[in-house]
mmCIF file of C-alpha atoms in Angstrom:
data_model
loop_
_atom_site.group_PDB
_atom_site.id
_atom_site.type_symbol
_atom_site.label_atom_id
_atom_site.label_comp_id
_atom_site.label_asym_id
_atom_site.label_seq_id
_atom_site.Cartn_x
_atom_site.Cartn_y
_atom_site.Cartn_z
ATOM 1 C CA MET A 128 95.277 -108.495 129.299
ATOM 2 C CA VAL A 129 93.983 -108.799 125.748
ATOM 3 C CA GLY A 130 96.573 -108.146 123.052
ATOM 4 C CA PRO A 131 96.348 -105.045 120.852
ATOM 5 C CA SER A 132 96.040 -106.972 117.574
ATOM 6 C CA GLU A 133 92.532 -108.149 118.428
ATOM 7 C CA ASP A 134 91.145 -104.994 116.797
ATOM 8 C CA TRP A 135 93.715 -104.691 114.010
ATOM 9 C CA SER A 136 92.661 -105.429 110.452
ATOM 10 C CA GLY A 137 95.948 -106.242 108.678
ATOM 11 C CA PHE A 138 95.618 -106.036 104.913
ATOM 12 C CA ALA A 139 91.806 -105.800 105.034
ATOM 13 C CA GLY A 140 90.801 -102.443 103.656
ATOM 14 C CA LEU A 141 94.074 -101.919 101.781
ATOM 15 C CA SER A 142 94.000 -102.122 98.009
ATOM 16 C CA PRO A 143 96.548 -104.639 96.655
ATOM 17 C CA GLU A 144 97.345 -102.091 93.964
ATOM 18 C CA SER A 145 98.169 -99.301 96.386
ATOM 19 C CA ASP A 146 101.705 -98.177 97.139
ATOM 20 C CA LYS A 147 101.043 -98.611 100.857
ATOM 21 C CA TYR A 148 100.023 -102.258 100.413
ATOM 22 C CA LYS A 149 103.131 -103.025 98.364
ATOM 23 C CA ARG A 150 105.500 -101.324 100.814
ATOM 24 C CA ILE A 151 104.041 -103.177 103.794
ATOM 25 C CA LYS A 152 104.145 -106.449 101.889
ATOM 26 C CA LEU A 153 107.839 -105.849 101.198
ATOM 27 C CA VAL A 154 108.618 -105.204 104.869
ATOM 28 C CA LEU A 155 106.757 -108.326 106.002
ATOM 29 C CA SER A 156 108.477 -110.516 103.416
ATOM 30 C CA SER A 157 112.021 -109.177 103.701
ATOM 31 C CA ALA A 158 112.582 -108.099 107.335
ATOM 32 C CA ASN A 159 114.472 -110.486 109.621
ATOM 33 C CA PHE A 160 111.763 -111.159 112.199
ATOM 34 C CA LYS A 161 113.707 -114.047 113.708
ATOM 35 C CA HIS A 162 116.365 -111.516 114.707
ATOM 36 C CA LEU A 163 113.726 -109.097 116.072
ATOM 37 C CA LYS A 164 112.200 -111.819 118.271
ATOM 38 C CA LYS A 165 115.605 -112.767 119.689
ATOM 39 C CA TYR A 166 116.486 -109.127 120.258
ATOM 40 C CA ALA A 167 113.168 -108.518 122.053
ATOM 41 C CA ILE A 168 113.831 -111.455 124.397
ATOM 42 C CA ASP A 169 117.369 -110.222 125.072
ATOM 43 C CA SER A 170 115.980 -106.763 125.778
ATOM 44 C CA ARG A 171 113.468 -108.099 128.272
ATOM 45 C CA ARG A 172 116.273 -109.934 130.059
ATOM 46 C CA ARG A 173 118.198 -106.686 130.334
ATOM 47 C CA HIS A 174 115.207 -104.895 131.812
ATOM 48 C CA GLN A 175 113.915 -107.807 133.904
ATOM 49 C CA MET A 176 116.670 -109.949 135.373
ATOM 50 C CA ASN A 177 114.393 -112.650 136.862
ATOM 51 C CA LEU A 178 112.819 -113.824 133.594
ATOM 52 C CA PRO A 179 112.446 -117.629 133.277
ATOM 53 C CA PRO A 180 115.085 -119.151 130.982
ATOM 54 C CA ASP A 181 112.502 -120.589 128.571
ATOM 55 C CA ILE A 182 110.752 -117.278 127.787
ATOM 56 C CA ASP A 183 109.688 -117.106 124.144
ATOM 57 C CA CYS A 184 108.312 -114.463 121.807
ATOM 58 C CA SER A 185 106.066 -114.499 118.732
ATOM 59 C CA ILE A 186 105.192 -111.747 116.242
ATOM 60 C CA ASN A 187 101.777 -111.560 114.598
ATOM 61 C CA LEU A 188 102.384 -110.775 110.910
ATOM 62 C CA THR A 189 98.761 -111.121 109.770
ATOM 63 C CA GLN A 190 96.901 -108.828 112.169
ATOM 64 C CA PHE A 191 98.635 -105.467 112.236
ATOM 65 C CA ALA A 192 97.861 -101.757 112.243
ATOM 66 C CA THR A 193 99.126 -99.101 109.853
ATOM 67 C CA GLY A 194 99.399 -95.336 109.891
ATOM 68 C CA PHE A 195 100.586 -92.856 107.304
ATOM 69 C CA ASN A 196 104.216 -93.814 107.866
ATOM 70 C CA ASN A 197 104.371 -96.836 110.164
ATOM 71 C CA LEU A 198 103.555 -100.513 110.326
ATOM 72 C CA VAL A 199 102.611 -101.566 113.875
ATOM 73 C CA LEU A 200 103.041 -105.186 114.975
ATOM 74 C CA GLU A 201 102.233 -107.087 118.162
ATOM 75 C CA LEU A 202 104.958 -108.997 119.996
ATOM 76 C CA THR A 203 103.587 -111.627 122.390
ATOM 77 C CA PHE A 204 105.820 -113.135 125.054
ATOM 78 C CA SER A 205 105.065 -116.570 126.484
ATOM 79 C CA ASP A 206 104.285 -115.024 129.911
ATOM 80 C CA ASN A 207 101.421 -112.991 128.358
ATOM 81 C CA ILE A 208 103.334 -109.728 128.134
ATOM 82 C CA TYR A 209 102.774 -107.669 124.986
ATOM 83 C CA TRP A 210 105.073 -105.216 123.253
ATOM 84 C CA ILE A 211 104.568 -103.064 120.179
ATOM 85 C CA ALA A 212 106.966 -102.884 117.236
ATOM 86 C CA ARG A 213 106.657 -99.720 115.157
ATOM 87 C CA ILE A 214 108.378 -99.997 111.782
ATOM 88 C CA PRO A 215 108.523 -97.190 109.173
ATOM 89 C CA TYR A 216 107.473 -98.689 105.852
ATOM 90 C CA ARG A 217 108.494 -95.663 103.798
ATOM 91 C CA THR A 218 112.087 -94.800 102.938
ATOM 92 C CA ILE A 219 113.695 -93.127 105.919
ATOM 93 C CA ASP A 220 115.798 -90.026 105.174
ATOM 94 C CA ASP A 221 117.742 -87.771 107.540
ATOM 95 C CA ASN A 222 114.698 -85.611 108.283
ATOM 96 C CA THR A 223 112.584 -88.659 109.144
ATOM 97 C CA LYS A 224 115.365 -90.028 111.318
ATOM 98 C CA THR A 225 115.610 -86.728 113.186
ATOM 99 C CA SER A 226 111.839 -86.692 113.721
ATOM 100 C CA LEU A 227 111.846 -90.251 115.079
ATOM 101 C CA LEU A 228 114.738 -89.557 117.446
ATOM 102 C CA SER A 229 113.054 -86.359 118.636
ATOM 103 C CA GLU A 230 109.846 -88.272 119.338
ATOM 104 C CA ILE A 231 111.780 -90.950 121.259
ATOM 105 C CA ALA A 232 113.580 -88.281 123.301
ATOM 106 C CA THR A 233 110.267 -86.540 124.029
ATOM 107 C CA MET A 234 108.570 -89.740 125.156
ATOM 108 C CA ASN A 235 111.483 -90.592 127.436
ATOM 109 C CA ILE A 236 111.404 -87.125 129.009
ATOM 110 C CA VAL A 237 107.637 -87.218 129.575
ATOM 111 C CA ARG A 238 107.824 -90.689 131.080
ATOM 112 C CA GLN A 239 110.731 -89.807 133.367
ATOM 113 C CA ARG A 240 109.463 -86.416 134.565
ATOM 114 C CA THR A 241 105.660 -86.728 134.731
ATOM 115 C CA SER A 242 102.958 -89.180 135.741
ATOM 116 C CA ILE A 243 101.319 -88.983 132.301
ATOM 117 C CA PRO A 244 100.777 -92.596 131.140
ATOM 118 C CA ILE A 245 103.012 -93.075 128.121
ATOM 119 C CA PRO A 246 104.546 -96.183 126.540
ATOM 120 C CA ARG A 247 108.024 -97.084 127.707
ATOM 121 C CA ILE A 248 110.500 -97.373 124.846
ATOM 122 C CA PHE A 249 112.690 -100.420 125.307
ATOM 123 C CA GLU A 250 114.825 -100.399 122.162
ATOM 124 C CA PHE A 251 115.136 -98.593 118.850
ATOM 125 C CA GLU A 252 117.245 -98.782 115.713
ATOM 126 C CA MET A 253 117.501 -96.176 112.968
ATOM 127 C CA SER A 254 119.804 -97.999 110.547
ATOM 128 C CA ILE A 255 118.787 -100.258 107.679
ATOM 129 C CA ASP A 256 122.205 -101.931 107.809
ATOM 130 C CA GLU A 257 121.499 -103.830 111.026
ATOM 131 C CA PRO A 258 120.328 -107.499 110.875
ATOM 132 C CA PHE A 259 116.592 -106.665 110.974
ATOM 133 C CA GLY A 260 116.938 -104.607 107.796
ATOM 134 C CA TYR A 261 114.615 -101.727 108.751
ATOM 135 C CA PRO A 262 114.433 -99.022 111.423
ATOM 136 C CA TYR A 263 112.162 -99.925 114.329
ATOM 137 C CA VAL A 264 111.020 -98.966 117.811
ATOM 138 C CA LEU A 265 110.096 -101.548 120.465
ATOM 139 C CA MET A 266 107.762 -100.170 123.105
ATOM 140 C CA GLU A 267 105.439 -101.109 125.900
ATOM 141 C CA TYR A 268 101.801 -101.988 125.272
ATOM 142 C CA LEU A 269 99.690 -100.067 127.763
ATOM 143 C CA GLY A 270 96.295 -101.649 127.245
ATOM 144 C CA GLY A 271 93.108 -99.661 126.929
ATOM 145 C CA ARG A 272 91.153 -98.585 123.886
ATOM 146 C CA LYS A 273 90.498 -95.493 121.818
ATOM 147 C CA LEU A 274 87.086 -93.873 122.031
ATOM 148 C CA ASP A 275 84.879 -93.496 118.967
ATOM 149 C CA ASP A 276 84.197 -89.780 119.385
ATOM 150 C CA GLY A 277 85.028 -86.730 121.469
ATOM 151 C CA LEU A 278 85.402 -87.159 125.218
ATOM 152 C CA ALA A 279 82.344 -85.145 126.249
ATOM 153 C CA LYS A 280 80.154 -87.035 123.786
ATOM 154 C CA SER A 281 81.371 -90.617 124.095
ATOM 155 C CA ILE A 282 82.118 -90.883 127.833
ATOM 156 C CA PRO A 283 79.072 -91.613 130.039
ATOM 157 C CA ARG A 284 78.087 -88.581 132.072
ATOM 158 C CA GLN A 285 78.806 -90.270 135.412
ATOM 159 C CA TYR A 286 82.487 -90.562 134.414
ATOM 160 C CA HIS A 287 82.945 -86.959 133.236
ATOM 161 C CA THR A 288 84.426 -85.679 136.508
ATOM 162 C CA LYS A 289 86.839 -88.605 136.707
ATOM 163 C CA VAL A 290 88.041 -88.194 133.125
ATOM 164 C CA ALA A 291 88.199 -84.385 133.370
ATOM 165 C CA LYS A 292 90.552 -84.659 136.352
ATOM 166 C CA GLN A 293 92.842 -87.076 134.509
ATOM 167 C CA PHE A 294 92.776 -84.919 131.380
ATOM 168 C CA ALA A 295 93.517 -81.829 133.470
ATOM 169 C CA ASN A 296 96.546 -83.587 134.916
ATOM 170 C CA VAL A 297 97.978 -83.978 131.409
ATOM 171 C CA PHE A 298 97.692 -80.215 130.847
ATOM 172 C CA ALA A 299 99.033 -79.366 134.295
ATOM 173 C CA GLU A 300 102.077 -81.618 133.986
ATOM 174 C CA LEU A 301 102.908 -80.441 130.474
ATOM 175 C CA GLN A 302 102.600 -76.829 131.646
ATOM 176 C CA ASN A 303 105.342 -77.534 134.190
ATOM 177 C CA LEU A 304 107.661 -79.238 131.701
ATOM 178 C CA THR A 305 109.247 -76.083 130.312
ATOM 179 C CA PHE A 306 112.044 -75.015 127.987
ATOM 180 C CA SER A 307 113.808 -71.745 127.196
ATOM 181 C CA ARG A 308 113.171 -71.816 123.437
ATOM 182 C CA ILE A 309 110.548 -73.048 120.974
ATOM 183 C CA GLY A 310 111.322 -76.174 118.948
ATOM 184 C CA ARG A 311 111.592 -79.957 119.049
ATOM 185 C CA LEU A 312 113.409 -81.831 121.778
ATOM 186 C CA TRP A 313 116.672 -83.566 120.985
ATOM 187 C CA CYS A 314 118.851 -85.843 123.104
ATOM 188 C CA GLY A 315 121.344 -86.988 120.481
ATOM 189 C CA GLU A 316 121.526 -90.110 118.297
ATOM 190 C CA THR A 317 121.209 -92.316 121.367
ATOM 191 C CA ALA A 318 118.328 -90.296 122.857
ATOM 192 C CA ASP A 319 120.051 -90.112 126.250
ATOM 193 C CA GLN A 320 122.165 -86.960 126.009
ATOM 194 C CA PRO A 321 121.416 -83.549 127.623
ATOM 195 C CA ILE A 322 118.306 -81.887 126.207
ATOM 196 C CA GLU A 323 118.670 -79.477 123.296
ATOM 197 C CA ILE A 324 116.062 -77.584 121.294
ATOM 198 C CA ILE A 325 116.229 -78.102 117.525
ATOM 199 C CA PRO A 326 114.200 -76.637 114.615
ATOM 200 C CA MET A 327 110.560 -77.564 114.113
ATOM 201 C CA GLU A 328 109.616 -79.731 111.174
ATOM 202 C CA TRP A 329 106.415 -78.072 109.959
ATOM 203 C CA HIS A 330 106.631 -74.403 110.936
ATOM 204 C CA HIS A 331 107.092 -71.588 108.390
ATOM 205 C CA LEU A 332 109.966 -70.314 110.564
ATOM 206 C CA PRO A 333 111.478 -73.554 111.946
ATOM 207 C CA GLY A 334 113.610 -71.884 114.599
ATOM 208 C CA PRO A 335 114.507 -72.599 117.326
ATOM 209 C CA LEU A 336 112.565 -69.467 118.282
ATOM 210 C CA GLU A 337 112.929 -67.137 121.250
ATOM 211 C CA THR A 338 109.431 -65.620 121.462
ATOM 212 C CA SER A 339 105.780 -66.561 121.060
ATOM 213 C CA LEU A 340 105.308 -63.580 118.715
ATOM 214 C CA GLU A 341 107.763 -65.087 116.225
ATOM 215 C CA TYR A 342 106.015 -68.426 116.488
ATOM 216 C CA PHE A 343 102.456 -67.257 115.865
ATOM 217 C CA TYR A 344 103.141 -64.319 113.543
ATOM 218 C CA ASN A 345 105.389 -66.146 111.087
ATOM 219 C CA GLN A 346 103.132 -69.178 110.935
ATOM 220 C CA ARG A 347 100.124 -66.967 110.256
ATOM 221 C CA GLN A 348 101.992 -64.997 107.588
ATOM 222 C CA GLY A 349 103.103 -68.194 105.856
ATOM 223 C CA GLU A 350 99.581 -69.595 105.816
ATOM 224 C CA ASN A 351 98.146 -66.280 104.658
ATOM 225 C CA ARG A 352 100.483 -66.323 101.665
ATOM 226 C CA GLU A 353 99.184 -69.792 100.813
ATOM 227 C CA ILE A 354 95.599 -68.491 101.030
ATOM 228 C CA VAL A 355 96.314 -65.540 98.734
ATOM 229 C CA ALA A 356 97.981 -67.876 96.236
ATOM 230 C CA LEU A 357 94.891 -70.115 96.253
ATOM 231 C CA HIS A 358 92.445 -67.182 96.014
ATOM 232 C CA PRO A 359 94.125 -64.278 94.189
ATOM 233 C CA ASN A 360 92.228 -60.999 93.964
ATOM 234 C CA ASN A 361 89.436 -62.293 96.220
ATOM 235 C CA ALA A 362 88.221 -59.698 98.723
ATOM 236 C CA ASP A 363 86.622 -62.220 101.101
ATOM 237 C CA TRP A 364 89.714 -64.391 101.400
ATOM 238 C CA LEU A 365 92.013 -61.372 101.729
ATOM 239 C CA THR A 366 89.765 -60.107 104.522
ATOM 240 C CA ALA A 367 90.012 -63.513 106.161
ATOM 241 C CA CYS A 368 93.812 -63.249 106.104
ATOM 242 C CA TRP A 369 93.737 -59.867 107.822
ATOM 243 C CA VAL A 370 91.178 -60.931 110.427
ATOM 244 C CA LEU A 371 93.206 -64.002 111.384
ATOM 245 C CA LYS A 372 96.382 -61.932 111.476
ATOM 246 C CA THR A 373 94.929 -59.167 113.651
ATOM 247 C CA ALA A 374 93.427 -61.791 115.966
ATOM 248 C CA LEU A 375 96.942 -62.435 117.269
ATOM 249 C CA ALA A 376 96.748 -59.158 119.185
ATOM 250 C CA HIS A 377 93.844 -60.661 121.156
ATOM 251 C CA THR A 378 95.484 -64.012 121.848
ATOM 252 C CA VAL A 379 99.169 -63.617 122.781
ATOM 253 C CA ILE A 380 99.930 -63.362 126.518
ATOM 254 C CA GLU A 381 102.297 -60.468 127.163
ATOM 255 C CA ASP A 382 104.041 -61.933 130.224
ATOM 256 C CA ARG A 383 104.636 -65.206 128.364
ATOM 257 C CA VAL A 384 106.167 -63.808 125.176
ATOM 258 C CA ARG A 385 109.676 -64.935 126.159
ATOM 259 C CA GLY A 386 108.581 -68.139 127.818
ATOM 260 C CA PRO A 387 109.164 -70.376 129.560
ATOM 261 C CA PHE A 388 107.672 -72.618 126.883
ATOM 262 C CA PRO A 389 105.853 -75.803 127.906
ATOM 263 C CA LEU A 390 105.909 -79.097 126.068
ATOM 264 C CA CYS A 391 102.896 -79.312 123.743
ATOM 265 C CA HIS A 392 101.566 -82.568 122.334
ATOM 266 C CA LEU A 393 99.919 -80.676 119.405
ATOM 267 C CA ASP A 394 97.417 -83.480 118.728
ATOM 268 C CA LEU A 395 95.664 -84.012 122.040
ATOM 269 C CA HIS A 396 92.280 -85.457 121.093
ATOM 270 C CA PHE A 397 90.244 -88.632 121.676
ATOM 271 C CA GLY A 398 92.088 -90.558 118.949
ATOM 272 C CA ASN A 399 95.359 -90.324 120.902
ATOM 273 C CA LEU A 400 93.939 -91.198 124.338
ATOM 274 C CA LEU A 401 93.506 -94.737 125.675
ATOM 275 C CA PHE A 402 90.997 -95.701 128.384
ATOM 276 C CA ASP A 403 90.103 -98.917 130.187
ATOM 277 C CA ASP A 404 86.519 -100.051 130.854
ATOM 278 C CA GLU A 405 86.324 -97.868 133.976
ATOM 279 C CA TYR A 406 87.539 -94.810 132.033
ATOM 280 C CA ASN A 407 90.926 -94.694 133.659
ATOM 281 C CA LEU A 408 93.357 -92.976 131.291
ATOM 282 C CA THR A 409 95.839 -95.727 130.393
ATOM 283 C CA GLY A 410 97.831 -93.952 127.711
ATOM 284 C CA VAL A 411 98.547 -90.760 125.785
ATOM 285 C CA ILE A 412 100.023 -91.784 122.447
ATOM 286 C CA ASP A 413 101.435 -90.336 119.200
ATOM 287 C CA TRP A 414 104.005 -87.779 120.332
ATOM 288 C CA SER A 415 105.353 -87.397 116.788
ATOM 289 C CA ASN A 416 104.450 -83.689 116.592
ATOM 290 C CA ALA A 417 105.309 -82.740 120.174
ATOM 291 C CA GLN A 418 107.552 -79.744 120.785
ATOM 292 C CA ALA A 419 108.240 -76.904 123.185
ATOM 293 C CA ALA A 420 105.795 -74.144 122.256
ATOM 294 C CA PRO A 421 103.992 -71.107 123.719
ATOM 295 C CA ILE A 422 101.540 -71.802 126.530
ATOM 296 C CA GLU A 423 98.757 -70.436 124.297
ATOM 297 C CA GLN A 424 99.477 -73.388 122.009
ATOM 298 C CA LEU A 425 99.050 -75.814 124.916
ATOM 299 C CA SER A 426 95.473 -74.557 125.340
ATOM 300 C CA VAL A 427 94.554 -75.624 121.788
ATOM 301 C CA CYS A 428 92.521 -78.813 122.205
ATOM 302 C CA PRO A 429 89.593 -79.986 120.037
ATOM 303 C CA GLU A 430 88.019 -81.682 123.068
ATOM 304 C CA LEU A 431 87.353 -78.312 124.716
ATOM 305 C CA VAL A 432 85.849 -76.310 121.842
ATOM 306 C CA ILE A 433 82.165 -76.135 120.954
ATOM 307 C CA PHE A 434 80.719 -76.677 117.485
ATOM 308 C CA PRO A 435 79.168 -73.388 116.269
ATOM 309 C CA GLY A 436 76.720 -75.285 114.050
ATOM 310 C CA LEU A 437 75.193 -77.193 116.972
ATOM 311 C CA SER A 438 72.538 -75.967 119.357
ATOM 312 C CA GLU A 439 73.350 -74.742 122.850
ATOM 313 C CA GLU A 440 71.825 -77.933 124.258
ATOM 314 C CA LYS A 441 74.004 -80.219 122.129
ATOM 315 C CA ASN A 442 77.129 -78.208 122.962
ATOM 316 C CA ARG A 443 76.372 -78.193 126.697
ATOM 317 C CA PRO A 444 78.303 -81.436 127.486
ATOM 318 C CA ILE A 445 81.445 -79.908 125.943
ATOM 319 C CA VAL A 446 80.985 -76.636 127.849
ATOM 320 C CA GLU A 447 80.492 -78.469 131.152
ATOM 321 C CA PHE A 448 83.396 -80.842 130.508
ATOM 322 C CA LYS A 449 85.664 -77.887 129.708
ATOM 323 C CA LYS A 450 84.676 -76.146 132.960
ATOM 324 C CA LEU A 451 85.583 -79.294 134.909
ATOM 325 C CA VAL A 452 88.979 -79.572 133.183
ATOM 326 C CA ILE A 453 89.803 -75.908 133.849
ATOM 327 C CA GLN A 454 88.676 -76.231 137.470
ATOM 328 C CA PHE A 455 91.007 -79.191 138.031
ATOM 329 C CA VAL A 456 93.915 -77.515 136.204
ATOM 330 C CA LYS A 457 93.482 -74.482 138.480
ATOM 331 C CA GLU A 458 93.448 -76.682 141.594
ATOM 332 C CA MET A 459 96.644 -78.392 140.448
ATOM 333 C CA GLU A 460 98.272 -75.018 139.741
ATOM 334 C CA ASN A 461 97.342 -73.823 143.231
ATOM 335 C CA GLU A 462 98.781 -76.948 144.787
ATOM 336 C CA ARG A 463 102.020 -76.499 142.888
ATOM 337 C CA ALA A 464 102.170 -72.827 143.908
ATOM 338 C CA LYS A 465 101.968 -73.922 147.561
ATOM 339 C CA GLU A 466 104.859 -76.351 147.013
ATOM 340 C CA GLU A 467 106.928 -73.641 145.332
ATOM 341 C CA GLY A 468 106.151 -71.322 148.231
ATOM 342 C CA LYS A 469 107.789 -73.893 150.481
ATOM 343 C CA GLY A 470 110.818 -74.019 148.206
ATOM 344 C CA GLU A 471 109.728 -77.255 146.525
ATOM 345 C CA GLY A 472 108.817 -78.148 142.993
ATOM 346 C CA LYS A 473 110.173 -75.164 141.022
ATOM 347 C CA THR A 474 112.539 -76.170 138.236
ATOM 348 C CA PRO A 475 114.301 -74.115 135.554
ATOM 349 C CA PRO A 476 113.731 -74.831 131.836
ATOM 350 C CA LEU A 477 114.987 -78.351 131.120
ATOM 351 C CA ASP A 478 117.303 -77.233 128.321
ATOM 352 C CA GLN A 479 118.890 -74.587 130.572
ATOM 353 C CA GLN A 480 119.547 -76.204 133.912
ATOM 354 C CA GLN A 481 121.903 -73.438 135.027
ATOM 355 C CA GLY A 482 118.907 -71.143 135.280
ATOM 356 C CA ASN A 483 120.161 -68.401 132.962
ATOM 357 C CA MET A 484 116.592 -67.581 132.045
ATOM 358 C CA LYS A 485 114.837 -65.203 134.398
ATOM 359 C CA GLN A 486 111.809 -66.763 136.045
ATOM 360 C CA SER A 487 108.928 -64.359 136.632
ATOM 361 C CA GLN A 488 106.860 -64.872 139.771
ATOM 362 C CA HIS A 489 103.684 -63.575 138.107
ATOM 363 C CA LEU A 490 103.173 -65.566 134.915
ATOM 364 C CA THR A 491 99.649 -66.013 133.596
ATOM 365 C CA PRO A 492 98.676 -69.621 134.414
ATOM 366 C CA LEU A 493 97.233 -71.999 131.842
ATOM 367 C CA SER A 494 93.840 -72.250 133.596
ATOM 368 C CA THR A 495 93.317 -68.470 133.346
ATOM 369 C CA TYR A 496 94.014 -68.512 129.623
ATOM 370 C CA MET A 497 91.888 -71.631 128.989
ATOM 371 C CA ALA A 498 88.913 -69.899 130.660
ATOM 372 C CA SER A 499 89.246 -66.774 128.511
ATOM 373 C CA GLU A 500 87.732 -65.969 125.136
ATOM 374 C CA SER A 501 91.312 -65.656 123.875
ATOM 375 C CA ALA A 502 91.643 -69.444 124.078
ATOM 376 C CA GLU A 503 88.849 -69.996 121.567
ATOM 377 C CA LEU A 504 90.276 -67.256 119.344
ATOM 378 C CA MET A 505 93.641 -69.021 119.481
ATOM 379 C CA HIS A 506 92.040 -72.348 118.620
ATOM 380 C CA ARG A 507 90.099 -70.965 115.641
ATOM 381 C CA GLN A 508 93.070 -68.960 114.378
ATOM 382 C CA TYR A 509 95.599 -71.756 114.803
ATOM 383 C CA MET A 510 93.443 -74.603 113.474
ATOM 384 C CA ALA A 511 92.356 -72.691 110.388
ATOM 385 C CA SER A 512 93.744 -74.522 107.365
ATOM 386 C CA PRO A 513 94.263 -72.502 104.172
ATOM 387 C CA LYS A 514 91.125 -74.112 102.709
ATOM 388 C CA GLY A 515 89.012 -73.520 105.819
ATOM 389 C CA SER A 516 90.265 -70.072 106.731
ATOM 390 C CA LEU A 517 87.287 -68.113 105.415
ATOM 391 C CA TRP A 518 84.869 -69.893 107.755
ATOM 392 C CA ALA A 519 87.357 -69.642 110.636
ATOM 393 C CA ALA A 520 87.900 -65.908 110.043
ATOM 394 C CA LYS A 521 84.161 -65.217 110.114
ATOM 395 C CA ARG A 522 83.918 -67.083 113.412
ATOM 396 C CA VAL A 523 86.904 -65.158 114.801
ATOM 397 C CA ALA A 524 85.407 -61.834 113.638
ATOM 398 C CA LYS A 525 82.150 -62.675 115.414
ATOM 399 C CA LEU A 526 84.040 -63.454 118.631
ATOM 400 C CA ILE A 527 86.055 -60.211 118.488
ATOM 401 C CA TYR A 528 83.471 -57.730 117.191
ATOM 402 C CA GLY A 529 80.142 -59.343 118.024
ATOM 403 C CA GLU A 530 77.254 -57.720 116.195
ATOM 404 C CA HIS A 531 78.906 -54.295 116.167
ATOM 405 C CA ILE A 532 80.902 -54.806 112.969
ATOM 406 C CA THR A 533 79.692 -56.905 110.033
ATOM 407 C CA TRP A 534 81.747 -58.990 107.639
ATOM 408 C CA GLU A 535 80.792 -56.589 104.868
ATOM 409 C CA GLN A 536 82.270 -53.684 106.816
ATOM 410 C CA LEU A 537 85.475 -55.633 107.427
ATOM 411 C CA ARG A 538 85.680 -56.473 103.732
ATOM 412 C CA LYS A 539 85.470 -52.775 102.839
ATOM 413 C CA VAL A 540 88.513 -52.146 105.027
ATOM 414 C CA TYR A 541 90.625 -55.239 104.333
ATOM 415 C CA GLY A 542 89.336 -56.549 101.008
ATOM 416 C CA CYS A 543 91.624 -54.302 98.976
ATOM 417 C CA MET A 544 94.499 -53.942 101.454
ATOM 418 C CA PRO A 545 97.673 -55.714 100.250
ATOM 419 C CA LEU A 546 98.845 -58.447 102.592
ATOM 420 C CA LEU A 547 102.085 -57.301 104.224
#
């Protein structure tokens, strides 16, 4: 297996004058990497009792990857095993610590309860007072590579069915990993305690929340207030706010309002999927935003939405790929329904193992929602940033009203109506 650092650029592309460059330079010059190497070897011995006594470890400090918050380093063991060290290079506060521990808990739960390929976390440390000097996470390197563009576009056509089935499995397994409330997952400071639901980090009403209506309505209201602040006394933008708000009536599933709520990755696109040369899915990465959320949220995926500006012919690969994914999700749902009919496979929400939450026998399945026009409405409404909401609202209006009602007519109704 080729190590991950082969494609990493290190300091190339970073300006020596930038804050990011200086912070990373400080970590690389001040962290106790000798301690980290020894700790990694000790960890491997704990997880693999038959390791040879002379096993060694090296850390590549010149070829590394960086994100918005993390420095990523390659650990190479002398038996050609690779690990990843993820080190926050920004100051870590209590909120950041909570987010990291929630992500670790989420990854552990997904790895333990599904077949979704996800890196195993071997060790982590949140304190700066330990010998290494910085928080870190040591995790498995899965192999594989990121694609350069969307799945339907960058994967050769002969592999579409294979990839669609694997992608569908991710949706199907997340759909079955449910919780009684909406929020982030939490398993304590050690990430091994019973599952709790804690407030979200980014939402306008952090929660934990009890219903999908709270989740979507309050987020939309918060973003609409941002839009009005950016564009005061503007009839078009006020109309956009109302259109996106009223779209919720077309997107929320009635029988799912009170859950159960599946685990949602929230960033499931080609940049967070790893494939080998035969297009086997080797990893789903970056679970930093994952949380329990409404099933409508689980349907939101950039890989399954067409580009309105492209021709029907250019959008066809996406349409066909989406149909394949939905078909496989439906088959997996049917198979699970058969198992549940035999008294197998049905589990209560993971944060409520006593089963206090009533489980309906007739919940709308994910595949049904993904195949509906409501799914695209949800995607456009949810993904609309305050700056891009006017375009998104016009697209949503077209989907809801077709040619029967024009934007000008909507503006006459909503353009002077105060936002409630």
